[in-house]
mmCIF file with all atom_site columns, C-alpha atoms in Angstrom:
data_model
loop_
_atom_site.group_PDB
_atom_site.id
_atom_site.type_symbol
_atom_site.label_atom_id
_atom_site.label_alt_id
_atom_site.label_comp_id
_atom_site.label_asym_id
_atom_site.label_entity_id
_atom_site.label_seq_id
_atom_site.pdbx_PDB_ins_code
_atom_site.Cartn_x
_atom_site.Cartn_y
_atom_site.Cartn_z
_atom_site.occupancy
_atom_site.B_iso_or_equiv
_atom_site.pdbx_formal_charge
_atom_site.auth_seq_id
_atom_site.auth_comp_id
_atom_site.auth_asym_id
_atom_site.auth_atom_id
_atom_site.pdbx_PDB_model_num
ATOM 1   C CA . MET A 1 1   ? 0.000   0.000   0.000   1.00 60.00 ? 1   MET A CA 1
ATOM 2   C CA . CYS A 1 2   ? 1.268   3.469   -0.920  1.00 80.00 ? 2   CYS A CA 1
ATOM 3   C CA . ASN A 1 3   ? 1.661   5.786   2.078   1.00 87.00 ? 3   ASN A CA 1
ATOM 4   C CA . LEU A 1 4   ? -0.259  8.984   1.301   1.00 89.00 ? 4   LEU A CA 1
ATOM 5   C CA . SER A 1 5   ? 1.353   11.054  4.053   1.00 91.00 ? 5   SER A CA 1
ATOM 6   C CA . GLU A 1 6   ? 4.842   10.092  2.858   1.00 91.00 ? 6   GLU A CA 1
ATOM 7   C CA . VAL A 1 7   ? 3.959   11.049  -0.717  1.00 91.00 ? 7   VAL A CA 1
ATOM 8   C CA . THR A 1 8   ? 2.365   14.345  0.380   1.00 92.00 ? 8   THR A CA 1
ATOM 9   C CA . ASP A 1 9   ? 5.297   15.281  2.621   1.00 92.00 ? 9   ASP A CA 1
ATOM 10  C CA . ALA A 1 10  ? 7.778   14.549  -0.171  1.00 89.00 ? 10  ALA A CA 1
ATOM 11  C CA . VAL A 1 11  ? 5.863   16.647  -2.713  1.00 89.00 ? 11  VAL A CA 1
ATOM 12  C CA . LEU A 1 12  ? 5.349   19.590  -0.359  1.00 91.00 ? 12  LEU A CA 1
ATOM 13  C CA . ASN A 1 13  ? 9.031   19.592  0.585   1.00 88.00 ? 13  ASN A CA 1
ATOM 14  C CA . GLY A 1 14  ? 9.481   21.322  -2.752  1.00 81.00 ? 14  GLY A CA 1
ATOM 15  C CA . SER A 1 15  ? 12.908  20.078  -3.770  1.00 84.00 ? 15  SER A CA 1
ATOM 16  C CA . ASP A 1 16  ? 13.355  18.114  -6.998  1.00 82.00 ? 16  ASP A CA 1
ATOM 17  C CA . GLU A 1 17  ? 14.881  15.227  -5.080  1.00 85.00 ? 17  GLU A CA 1
ATOM 18  C CA . TYR A 1 18  ? 11.841  14.849  -2.834  1.00 88.00 ? 18  TYR A CA 1
ATOM 19  C CA . VAL A 1 19  ? 9.371   15.211  -5.724  1.00 85.00 ? 19  VAL A CA 1
ATOM 20  C CA . GLN A 1 20  ? 11.239  12.457  -7.555  1.00 83.00 ? 20  GLN A CA 1
ATOM 21  C CA . HIS A 1 21  ? 10.979  10.348  -4.420  1.00 87.00 ? 21  HIS A CA 1
ATOM 22  C CA . ALA A 1 22  ? 7.198   10.921  -4.379  1.00 88.00 ? 22  ALA A CA 1
ATOM 23  C CA . CYS A 1 23  ? 7.017   9.845   -8.015  1.00 85.00 ? 23  CYS A CA 1
ATOM 24  C CA . ARG A 1 24  ? 8.932   6.670   -7.237  1.00 85.00 ? 24  ARG A CA 1
ATOM 25  C CA . LEU A 1 25  ? 6.507   5.893   -4.415  1.00 89.00 ? 25  LEU A CA 1
ATOM 26  C CA . LEU A 1 26  ? 3.517   6.341   -6.707  1.00 91.00 ? 26  LEU A CA 1
ATOM 27  C CA . TYR A 1 27  ? 5.024   4.416   -9.611  1.00 85.00 ? 27  TYR A CA 1
ATOM 28  C CA . GLY A 1 28  ? 5.970   1.569   -7.290  1.00 86.00 ? 28  GLY A CA 1
ATOM 29  C CA . CYS A 1 29  ? 2.480   1.141   -5.808  1.00 90.00 ? 29  CYS A CA 1
ATOM 30  C CA . PRO A 1 30  ? 0.779   -2.041  -7.152  1.00 90.00 ? 30  PRO A CA 1
ATOM 31  C CA . ARG A 1 31  ? -2.699  -0.874  -6.088  1.00 91.00 ? 31  ARG A CA 1
ATOM 32  C CA . LEU A 1 32  ? -2.401  2.322   -8.106  1.00 93.00 ? 32  LEU A CA 1
ATOM 33  C CA . ARG A 1 33  ? -1.264  0.345   -11.143 1.00 89.00 ? 33  ARG A CA 1
ATOM 34  C CA . LYS A 1 34  ? -4.220  -1.982  -10.706 1.00 90.00 ? 34  LYS A CA 1
ATOM 35  C CA . GLY A 1 35  ? -6.577  0.998   -10.392 1.00 90.00 ? 35  GLY A CA 1
ATOM 36  C CA . ALA A 1 36  ? -5.284  2.506   -13.637 1.00 90.00 ? 36  ALA A CA 1
ATOM 37  C CA . SER A 1 37  ? -5.632  -0.844  -15.395 1.00 88.00 ? 37  SER A CA 1
ATOM 38  C CA . LEU A 1 38  ? -9.220  -1.330  -14.171 1.00 89.00 ? 38  LEU A CA 1
ATOM 39  C CA . ALA A 1 39  ? -10.218 2.206   -15.158 1.00 89.00 ? 39  ALA A CA 1
ATOM 40  C CA . TYR A 1 40  ? -8.718  1.692   -18.612 1.00 87.00 ? 40  TYR A CA 1
ATOM 41  C CA . LEU A 1 41  ? -10.606 -1.561  -19.108 1.00 86.00 ? 41  LEU A CA 1
ATOM 42  C CA . ARG A 1 42  ? -13.909 0.306   -18.809 1.00 83.00 ? 42  ARG A CA 1
ATOM 43  C CA . PHE A 1 43  ? -13.041 2.334   -21.910 1.00 82.00 ? 43  PHE A CA 1
ATOM 44  C CA . GLU A 1 44  ? -10.661 -0.043  -23.690 1.00 77.00 ? 44  GLU A CA 1
ATOM 45  C CA . SER A 1 45  ? -12.897 -0.633  -26.717 1.00 71.00 ? 45  SER A CA 1
ATOM 46  C CA . ARG A 1 46  ? -12.761 3.090   -27.575 1.00 73.00 ? 46  ARG A CA 1
ATOM 47  C CA . LEU A 1 47  ? -9.337  4.115   -26.281 1.00 71.00 ? 47  LEU A CA 1
ATOM 48  C CA . ARG A 1 48  ? -6.957  3.153   -29.056 1.00 62.00 ? 48  ARG A CA 1
ATOM 49  C CA . HIS A 1 49  ? -4.468  6.005   -29.042 1.00 64.00 ? 49  HIS A CA 1
ATOM 50  C CA . ILE A 1 50  ? -3.192  5.346   -25.516 1.00 71.00 ? 50  ILE A CA 1
ATOM 51  C CA . GLY A 1 51  ? -2.499  2.303   -23.360 1.00 76.00 ? 51  GLY A CA 1
ATOM 52  C CA . TRP A 1 52  ? -3.157  1.802   -19.683 1.00 82.00 ? 52  TRP A CA 1
ATOM 53  C CA . GLU A 1 53  ? 0.502   2.544   -18.915 1.00 81.00 ? 53  GLU A CA 1
ATOM 54  C CA . ASP A 1 54  ? 0.086   5.975   -20.540 1.00 80.00 ? 54  ASP A CA 1
ATOM 55  C CA . LEU A 1 55  ? -3.000  6.547   -18.416 1.00 86.00 ? 55  LEU A CA 1
ATOM 56  C CA . PHE A 1 56  ? -1.083  5.519   -15.291 1.00 88.00 ? 56  PHE A CA 1
ATOM 57  C CA . HIS A 1 57  ? 1.766   7.909   -16.088 1.00 85.00 ? 57  HIS A CA 1
ATOM 58  C CA . GLU A 1 58  ? -0.620  10.813  -16.733 1.00 86.00 ? 58  GLU A CA 1
ATOM 59  C CA . ALA A 1 59  ? -2.467  10.152  -13.475 1.00 90.00 ? 59  ALA A CA 1
ATOM 60  C CA . VAL A 1 60  ? 0.765   10.050  -11.437 1.00 89.00 ? 60  VAL A CA 1
ATOM 61  C CA . ILE A 1 61  ? 1.829   13.440  -12.826 1.00 88.00 ? 61  ILE A CA 1
ATOM 62  C CA . GLU A 1 62  ? -1.654  14.815  -12.132 1.00 91.00 ? 62  GLU A CA 1
ATOM 63  C CA . VAL A 1 63  ? -1.567  13.672  -8.500  1.00 93.00 ? 63  VAL A CA 1
ATOM 64  C CA . ILE A 1 64  ? 1.780   15.391  -7.983  1.00 91.00 ? 64  ILE A CA 1
ATOM 65  C CA . LYS A 1 65  ? 0.446   18.633  -9.484  1.00 90.00 ? 65  LYS A CA 1
ATOM 66  C CA . GLU A 1 66  ? -2.738  18.491  -7.419  1.00 92.00 ? 66  GLU A CA 1
ATOM 67  C CA . ILE A 1 67  ? -0.814  18.036  -4.173  1.00 92.00 ? 67  ILE A CA 1
ATOM 68  C CA . GLN A 1 68  ? 1.524   20.898  -5.105  1.00 91.00 ? 68  GLN A CA 1
ATOM 69  C CA . GLN A 1 69  ? -1.490  23.159  -5.567  1.00 90.00 ? 69  GLN A CA 1
ATOM 70  C CA . GLY A 1 70  ? -2.969  22.270  -2.200  1.00 89.00 ? 70  GLY A CA 1
ATOM 71  C CA . ARG A 1 71  ? -5.569  19.881  -3.533  1.00 88.00 ? 71  ARG A CA 1
ATOM 72  C CA . GLY A 1 72  ? -5.216  16.172  -4.189  1.00 88.00 ? 72  GLY A CA 1
ATOM 73  C CA . PRO A 1 73  ? -6.237  13.193  -2.044  1.00 91.00 ? 73  PRO A CA 1
ATOM 74  C CA . ARG A 1 74  ? -6.971  13.809  1.638   1.00 88.00 ? 74  ARG A CA 1
ATOM 75  C CA . SER A 1 75  ? -7.271  10.288  2.997   1.00 88.00 ? 75  SER A CA 1
ATOM 76  C CA . ASN A 1 76  ? -7.992  7.635   0.342   1.00 90.00 ? 76  ASN A CA 1
ATOM 77  C CA . LEU A 1 77  ? -5.208  7.812   -2.242  1.00 92.00 ? 77  LEU A CA 1
ATOM 78  C CA . HIS A 1 78  ? -6.282  4.654   -4.068  1.00 91.00 ? 78  HIS A CA 1
ATOM 79  C CA . GLY A 1 79  ? -9.918  5.744   -4.478  1.00 91.00 ? 79  GLY A CA 1
ATOM 80  C CA . TYR A 1 80  ? -8.820  9.228   -5.547  1.00 93.00 ? 80  TYR A CA 1
ATOM 81  C CA . PHE A 1 81  ? -6.387  7.787   -8.093  1.00 93.00 ? 81  PHE A CA 1
ATOM 82  C CA . PHE A 1 82  ? -8.998  5.439   -9.564  1.00 92.00 ? 82  PHE A CA 1
ATOM 83  C CA . ARG A 1 83  ? -11.536 8.257   -10.002 1.00 92.00 ? 83  ARG A CA 1
ATOM 84  C CA . LEU A 1 84  ? -8.829  10.421  -11.531 1.00 93.00 ? 84  LEU A CA 1
ATOM 85  C CA . CYS A 1 85  ? -8.057  7.682   -14.061 1.00 92.00 ? 85  CYS A CA 1
ATOM 86  C CA . LEU A 1 86  ? -11.746 7.383   -14.967 1.00 91.00 ? 86  LEU A CA 1
ATOM 87  C CA . ASN A 1 87  ? -11.990 11.143  -15.494 1.00 91.00 ? 87  ASN A CA 1
ATOM 88  C CA . LYS A 1 88  ? -8.876  11.124  -17.648 1.00 89.00 ? 88  LYS A CA 1
ATOM 89  C CA . CYS A 1 89  ? -10.281 8.332   -19.820 1.00 87.00 ? 89  CYS A CA 1
ATOM 90  C CA . GLN A 1 90  ? -13.430 10.374  -20.389 1.00 86.00 ? 90  GLN A CA 1
ATOM 91  C CA . GLY A 1 91  ? -11.278 13.386  -21.217 1.00 85.00 ? 91  GLY A CA 1
ATOM 92  C CA . PHE A 1 92  ? -9.296  11.407  -23.780 1.00 80.00 ? 92  PHE A CA 1
ATOM 93  C CA . LEU A 1 93  ? -12.532 10.310  -25.424 1.00 78.00 ? 93  LEU A CA 1
ATOM 94  C CA . ARG A 1 94  ? -13.812 13.876  -25.669 1.00 74.00 ? 94  ARG A CA 1
ATOM 95  C CA . LYS A 1 95  ? -10.592 15.026  -27.323 1.00 67.00 ? 95  LYS A CA 1
ATOM 96  C CA . GLU A 1 96  ? -10.388 12.128  -29.773 1.00 55.00 ? 96  GLU A CA 1
ATOM 97  C CA . PRO A 1 97  ? -13.832 10.606  -30.423 1.00 49.00 ? 97  PRO A CA 1
ATOM 98  C CA . PRO A 1 98  ? -13.645 7.081   -31.800 1.00 44.00 ? 98  PRO A CA 1
ATOM 99  C CA . THR A 1 99  ? -13.803 6.473   -35.528 1.00 44.00 ? 99  THR A CA 1
ATOM 100 C CA . PRO A 1 100 ? -16.149 3.616   -36.497 1.00 41.00 ? 100 PRO A CA 1
ATOM 101 C CA . PHE A 1 101 ? -14.280 0.471   -37.518 1.00 39.00 ? 101 PHE A CA 1
ATOM 102 C CA . GLN A 1 102 ? -10.849 2.073   -37.258 1.00 41.00 ? 102 GLN A CA 1
ATOM 103 C CA . HIS A 1 103 ? -10.068 -0.773  -34.862 1.00 35.00 ? 103 HIS A CA 1
ATOM 104 C CA . THR A 1 104 ? -11.641 -4.194  -34.657 1.00 33.00 ? 104 THR A CA 1
ATOM 105 C CA . ALA A 1 105 ? -12.200 -3.793  -30.905 1.00 29.00 ? 105 ALA A CA 1
ATOM 106 C CA . VAL A 1 106 ? -14.634 -0.899  -31.432 1.00 35.00 ? 106 VAL A CA 1
ATOM 107 C CA . ASP A 1 107 ? -18.118 -2.054  -30.498 1.00 44.00 ? 107 ASP A CA 1
ATOM 108 C CA . VAL A 1 108 ? -20.165 -1.745  -33.668 1.00 47.00 ? 108 VAL A CA 1
ATOM 109 C CA . ILE A 1 109 ? -23.383 -1.281  -31.720 1.00 50.00 ? 109 ILE A CA 1
ATOM 110 C CA . GLU A 1 110 ? -22.015 2.014   -30.371 1.00 48.00 ? 110 GLU A CA 1
ATOM 111 C CA . VAL A 1 111 ? -21.945 3.408   -33.891 1.00 48.00 ? 111 VAL A CA 1
ATOM 112 C CA . VAL A 1 112 ? -25.731 3.647   -33.750 1.00 48.00 ? 112 VAL A CA 1
ATOM 113 C CA . VAL A 1 113 ? -25.568 5.492   -30.441 1.00 42.00 ? 113 VAL A CA 1
ATOM 114 C CA . HIS A 1 114 ? -22.653 7.849   -31.108 1.00 45.00 ? 114 HIS A CA 1
ATOM 115 C CA . TYR A 1 115 ? -22.785 8.569   -34.823 1.00 44.00 ? 115 TYR A CA 1
ATOM 116 C CA . ALA A 1 116 ? -26.264 8.158   -36.244 1.00 47.00 ? 116 ALA A CA 1
ATOM 117 C CA . ASN A 1 117 ? -28.765 10.993  -36.151 1.00 50.00 ? 117 ASN A CA 1
ATOM 118 C CA . ASN A 1 118 ? -32.500 10.367  -36.291 1.00 56.00 ? 118 ASN A CA 1
ATOM 119 C CA . GLU A 1 119 ? -32.680 10.564  -40.087 1.00 59.00 ? 119 GLU A CA 1
ATOM 120 C CA . GLN A 1 120 ? -29.920 7.982   -40.450 1.00 59.00 ? 120 GLN A CA 1
ATOM 121 C CA . GLN A 1 121 ? -31.363 5.453   -38.018 1.00 62.00 ? 121 GLN A CA 1
ATOM 122 C CA . LYS A 1 122 ? -33.629 3.709   -40.532 1.00 64.00 ? 122 LYS A CA 1
ATOM 123 C CA . ASP A 1 123 ? -30.934 3.136   -43.174 1.00 69.00 ? 123 ASP A CA 1
ATOM 124 C CA . LEU A 1 124 ? -28.318 2.225   -40.583 1.00 70.00 ? 124 LEU A CA 1
ATOM 125 C CA . HIS A 1 125 ? -30.739 -0.194  -38.998 1.00 70.00 ? 125 HIS A CA 1
ATOM 126 C CA . ALA A 1 126 ? -31.143 -1.875  -42.390 1.00 75.00 ? 126 ALA A CA 1
ATOM 127 C CA . VAL A 1 127 ? -27.377 -2.338  -42.707 1.00 75.00 ? 127 VAL A CA 1
ATOM 128 C CA . MET A 1 128 ? -27.247 -3.844  -39.225 1.00 77.00 ? 128 MET A CA 1
ATOM 129 C CA . VAL A 1 129 ? -30.080 -6.267  -40.023 1.00 79.00 ? 129 VAL A CA 1
ATOM 130 C CA . GLU A 1 130 ? -28.362 -7.287  -43.253 1.00 82.00 ? 130 GLU A CA 1
ATOM 131 C CA . ALA A 1 131 ? -25.134 -7.947  -41.343 1.00 83.00 ? 131 ALA A CA 1
ATOM 132 C CA . MET A 1 132 ? -26.920 -9.935  -38.644 1.00 83.00 ? 132 MET A CA 1
ATOM 133 C CA . ASP A 1 133 ? -28.554 -12.103 -41.300 1.00 85.00 ? 133 ASP A CA 1
ATOM 134 C CA . GLU A 1 134 ? -25.063 -13.349 -42.180 1.00 88.00 ? 134 GLU A CA 1
ATOM 135 C CA . LEU A 1 135 ? -24.563 -14.700 -38.665 1.00 87.00 ? 135 LEU A CA 1
ATOM 136 C CA . LYS A 1 136 ? -25.452 -18.249 -37.751 1.00 86.00 ? 136 LYS A CA 1
ATOM 137 C CA . THR A 1 137 ? -28.742 -18.809 -35.953 1.00 85.00 ? 137 THR A CA 1
ATOM 138 C CA . GLN A 1 138 ? -27.448 -18.701 -32.386 1.00 87.00 ? 138 GLN A CA 1
ATOM 139 C CA . CYS A 1 139 ? -25.480 -15.473 -32.846 1.00 88.00 ? 139 CYS A CA 1
ATOM 140 C CA . ARG A 1 140 ? -28.224 -13.844 -34.889 1.00 88.00 ? 140 ARG A CA 1
ATOM 141 C CA . LEU A 1 141 ? -30.813 -14.497 -32.220 1.00 89.00 ? 141 LEU A CA 1
ATOM 142 C CA . LEU A 1 142 ? -28.555 -13.356 -29.388 1.00 87.00 ? 142 LEU A CA 1
ATOM 143 C CA . MET A 1 143 ? -27.443 -10.153 -31.081 1.00 84.00 ? 143 MET A CA 1
ATOM 144 C CA . TRP A 1 144 ? -30.938 -9.271  -32.210 1.00 85.00 ? 144 TRP A CA 1
ATOM 145 C CA . HIS A 1 145 ? -32.641 -9.754  -28.865 1.00 87.00 ? 145 HIS A CA 1
ATOM 146 C CA . TYR A 1 146 ? -29.787 -8.295  -26.789 1.00 82.00 ? 146 TYR A CA 1
ATOM 147 C CA . TYR A 1 147 ? -29.282 -5.155  -28.905 1.00 77.00 ? 147 TYR A CA 1
ATOM 148 C CA . MET A 1 148 ? -32.050 -4.572  -31.432 1.00 77.00 ? 148 MET A CA 1
ATOM 149 C CA . GLU A 1 149 ? -35.251 -5.847  -29.835 1.00 79.00 ? 149 GLU A CA 1
ATOM 150 C CA . GLU A 1 150 ? -37.554 -3.281  -28.224 1.00 76.00 ? 150 GLU A CA 1
ATOM 151 C CA . PRO A 1 151 ? -37.144 -3.488  -25.321 1.00 82.00 ? 151 PRO A CA 1
ATOM 152 C CA . PRO A 1 152 ? -33.803 -5.347  -25.469 1.00 81.00 ? 152 PRO A CA 1
ATOM 153 C CA . VAL A 1 153 ? -33.566 -8.633  -23.595 1.00 86.00 ? 153 VAL A CA 1
ATOM 154 C CA . LYS A 1 154 ? -30.772 -8.460  -20.999 1.00 83.00 ? 154 LYS A CA 1
ATOM 155 C CA . ASN A 1 155 ? -31.738 -11.440 -18.830 1.00 88.00 ? 155 ASN A CA 1
ATOM 156 C CA . TYR A 1 156 ? -29.395 -14.356 -19.546 1.00 86.00 ? 156 TYR A CA 1
ATOM 157 C CA . ASP A 1 157 ? -31.964 -17.012 -18.613 1.00 90.00 ? 157 ASP A CA 1
ATOM 158 C CA . GLN A 1 158 ? -34.466 -15.490 -21.029 1.00 91.00 ? 158 GLN A CA 1
ATOM 159 C CA . LEU A 1 159 ? -31.874 -15.164 -23.793 1.00 90.00 ? 159 LEU A CA 1
ATOM 160 C CA . ALA A 1 160 ? -30.831 -18.798 -23.424 1.00 90.00 ? 160 ALA A CA 1
ATOM 161 C CA . HIS A 1 161 ? -34.501 -19.846 -23.542 1.00 91.00 ? 161 HIS A CA 1
ATOM 162 C CA . ILE A 1 162 ? -35.124 -17.850 -26.741 1.00 89.00 ? 162 ILE A CA 1
ATOM 163 C CA . VAL A 1 163 ? -32.096 -19.363 -28.480 1.00 88.00 ? 163 VAL A CA 1
ATOM 164 C CA . ASN A 1 164 ? -32.848 -22.917 -27.387 1.00 90.00 ? 164 ASN A CA 1
ATOM 165 C CA . GLU A 1 165 ? -36.457 -22.644 -28.536 1.00 89.00 ? 165 GLU A CA 1
ATOM 166 C CA . GLN A 1 166 ? -35.446 -21.568 -32.049 1.00 85.00 ? 166 GLN A CA 1
ATOM 167 C CA . LYS A 1 167 ? -32.217 -23.495 -32.599 1.00 76.00 ? 167 LYS A CA 1
ATOM 168 C CA . HIS A 1 168 ? -31.990 -26.020 -35.391 1.00 73.00 ? 168 HIS A CA 1
ATOM 169 C CA . PRO A 1 169 ? -32.254 -29.717 -34.532 1.00 74.00 ? 169 PRO A CA 1
ATOM 170 C CA . GLY A 1 170 ? -28.846 -31.066 -33.665 1.00 74.00 ? 170 GLY A CA 1
ATOM 171 C CA . GLU A 1 171 ? -27.464 -27.688 -32.604 1.00 73.00 ? 171 GLU A CA 1
ATOM 172 C CA . LYS A 1 172 ? -25.949 -27.508 -29.149 1.00 80.00 ? 172 LYS A CA 1
ATOM 173 C CA . GLY A 1 173 ? -28.104 -25.810 -26.535 1.00 83.00 ? 173 GLY A CA 1
ATOM 174 C CA . LEU A 1 174 ? -27.103 -22.567 -24.812 1.00 86.00 ? 174 LEU A CA 1
ATOM 175 C CA . SER A 1 175 ? -26.918 -22.290 -21.019 1.00 88.00 ? 175 SER A CA 1
ATOM 176 C CA . PRO A 1 176 ? -27.471 -18.963 -19.195 1.00 87.00 ? 176 PRO A CA 1
ATOM 177 C CA . ASP A 1 177 ? -23.920 -19.107 -17.816 1.00 84.00 ? 177 ASP A CA 1
ATOM 178 C CA . SER A 1 178 ? -22.441 -19.265 -21.310 1.00 84.00 ? 178 SER A CA 1
ATOM 179 C CA . VAL A 1 179 ? -24.423 -16.285 -22.663 1.00 84.00 ? 179 VAL A CA 1
ATOM 180 C CA . PRO A 1 180 ? -21.814 -13.561 -21.806 1.00 80.00 ? 180 PRO A CA 1
ATOM 181 C CA . GLN A 1 181 ? -18.964 -15.441 -23.497 1.00 80.00 ? 181 GLN A CA 1
ATOM 182 C CA . THR A 1 182 ? -21.142 -16.272 -26.493 1.00 85.00 ? 182 THR A CA 1
ATOM 183 C CA . LEU A 1 183 ? -22.217 -12.632 -26.839 1.00 81.00 ? 183 LEU A CA 1
ATOM 184 C CA . THR A 1 184 ? -18.576 -11.572 -26.932 1.00 77.00 ? 184 THR A CA 1
ATOM 185 C CA . ARG A 1 185 ? -17.807 -14.122 -29.629 1.00 82.00 ? 185 ARG A CA 1
ATOM 186 C CA . CYS A 1 186 ? -20.850 -13.075 -31.667 1.00 85.00 ? 186 CYS A CA 1
ATOM 187 C CA . ARG A 1 187 ? -19.968 -9.376  -31.387 1.00 80.00 ? 187 ARG A CA 1
ATOM 188 C CA . GLU A 1 188 ? -16.535 -10.080 -32.838 1.00 79.00 ? 188 GLU A CA 1
ATOM 189 C CA . LYS A 1 189 ? -18.098 -11.954 -35.752 1.00 84.00 ? 189 LYS A CA 1
ATOM 190 C CA . LEU A 1 190 ? -20.532 -9.109  -36.396 1.00 82.00 ? 190 LEU A CA 1
ATOM 191 C CA . LYS A 1 191 ? -17.705 -6.567  -36.327 1.00 78.00 ? 191 LYS A CA 1
ATOM 192 C CA . LEU A 1 192 ? -15.863 -8.473  -39.033 1.00 80.00 ? 192 LEU A CA 1
ATOM 193 C CA . ILE A 1 193 ? -18.984 -8.562  -41.198 1.00 82.00 ? 193 ILE A CA 1
ATOM 194 C CA . LEU A 1 194 ? -19.598 -4.843  -40.705 1.00 76.00 ? 194 LEU A CA 1
ATOM 195 C CA . GLN A 1 195 ? -16.003 -4.041  -41.529 1.00 72.00 ? 195 GLN A CA 1
ATOM 196 C CA . GLN A 1 196 ? -16.705 -5.454  -44.976 1.00 73.00 ? 196 GLN A CA 1
ATOM 197 C CA . LYS A 1 197 ? -19.682 -3.085  -45.216 1.00 70.00 ? 197 LYS A CA 1
ATOM 198 C CA . ARG A 1 198 ? -17.747 -0.047  -44.019 1.00 65.00 ? 198 ARG A CA 1
ATOM 199 C CA . GLU A 1 199 ? -18.243 1.896   -47.253 1.00 63.00 ? 199 GLU A CA 1
ATOM 200 C CA . ALA A 1 200 ? -22.007 1.726   -46.883 1.00 63.00 ? 200 ALA A CA 1
ATOM 201 C CA . LEU A 1 201 ? -21.741 2.813   -43.256 1.00 62.00 ? 201 LEU A CA 1
ATOM 202 C CA . TYR A 1 202 ? -19.373 5.654   -44.057 1.00 57.00 ? 202 TYR A CA 1
ATOM 203 C CA . ASP A 1 203 ? -21.816 6.910   -46.703 1.00 60.00 ? 203 ASP A CA 1
ATOM 204 C CA . LEU A 1 204 ? -24.686 6.790   -44.252 1.00 56.00 ? 204 LEU A CA 1
ATOM 205 C CA . LEU A 1 205 ? -22.750 8.538   -41.495 1.00 52.00 ? 205 LEU A CA 1
ATOM 206 C CA . ASN A 1 206 ? -21.100 11.069  -43.813 1.00 48.00 ? 206 ASN A CA 1
ATOM 207 C CA . ILE A 1 207 ? -17.588 10.392  -42.525 1.00 42.00 ? 207 ILE A CA 1
#
């Protein structure tokens, strides 16, 4: 655990040697590294110009500056650092909004939310439906009901029931526990299909 009082005292001492010592304390704290990594994971699908190590470095420098200016953490350094990392991730996103399909990890469903205006929704919806039709039955059903149905079905038991009711004879059944992993796999397949349709999407979104 990183000692907040030791870090604060070193920073407020004012000398370069003591500030460097404070930096070493922060950089050497496993809990702060873990906090930066966890914060980054929340935004990983859209943060492609920085890595979690860059986020960690930026947050360490920010903590030093905040303490120097009489602000910074008062008691819970780890909680303060984690919230700071979350805020920095959001700041990075505002400065560099994600480009659809620039990276395979971008969640294609977010294109509808972040890029489509009301007039584009109908045509974009048609492209999504066309892409989903290229998925196999299990993935098509999961993606449709989880993302496109109104209201969307988020209950894993219900999703598994829907898929198992409509699966082809001989197909393996889906258990509720396997739904999250299957959704991830199906999203990746849909992304690859949509990447092949990127020109149509770019035309629709005027980018």
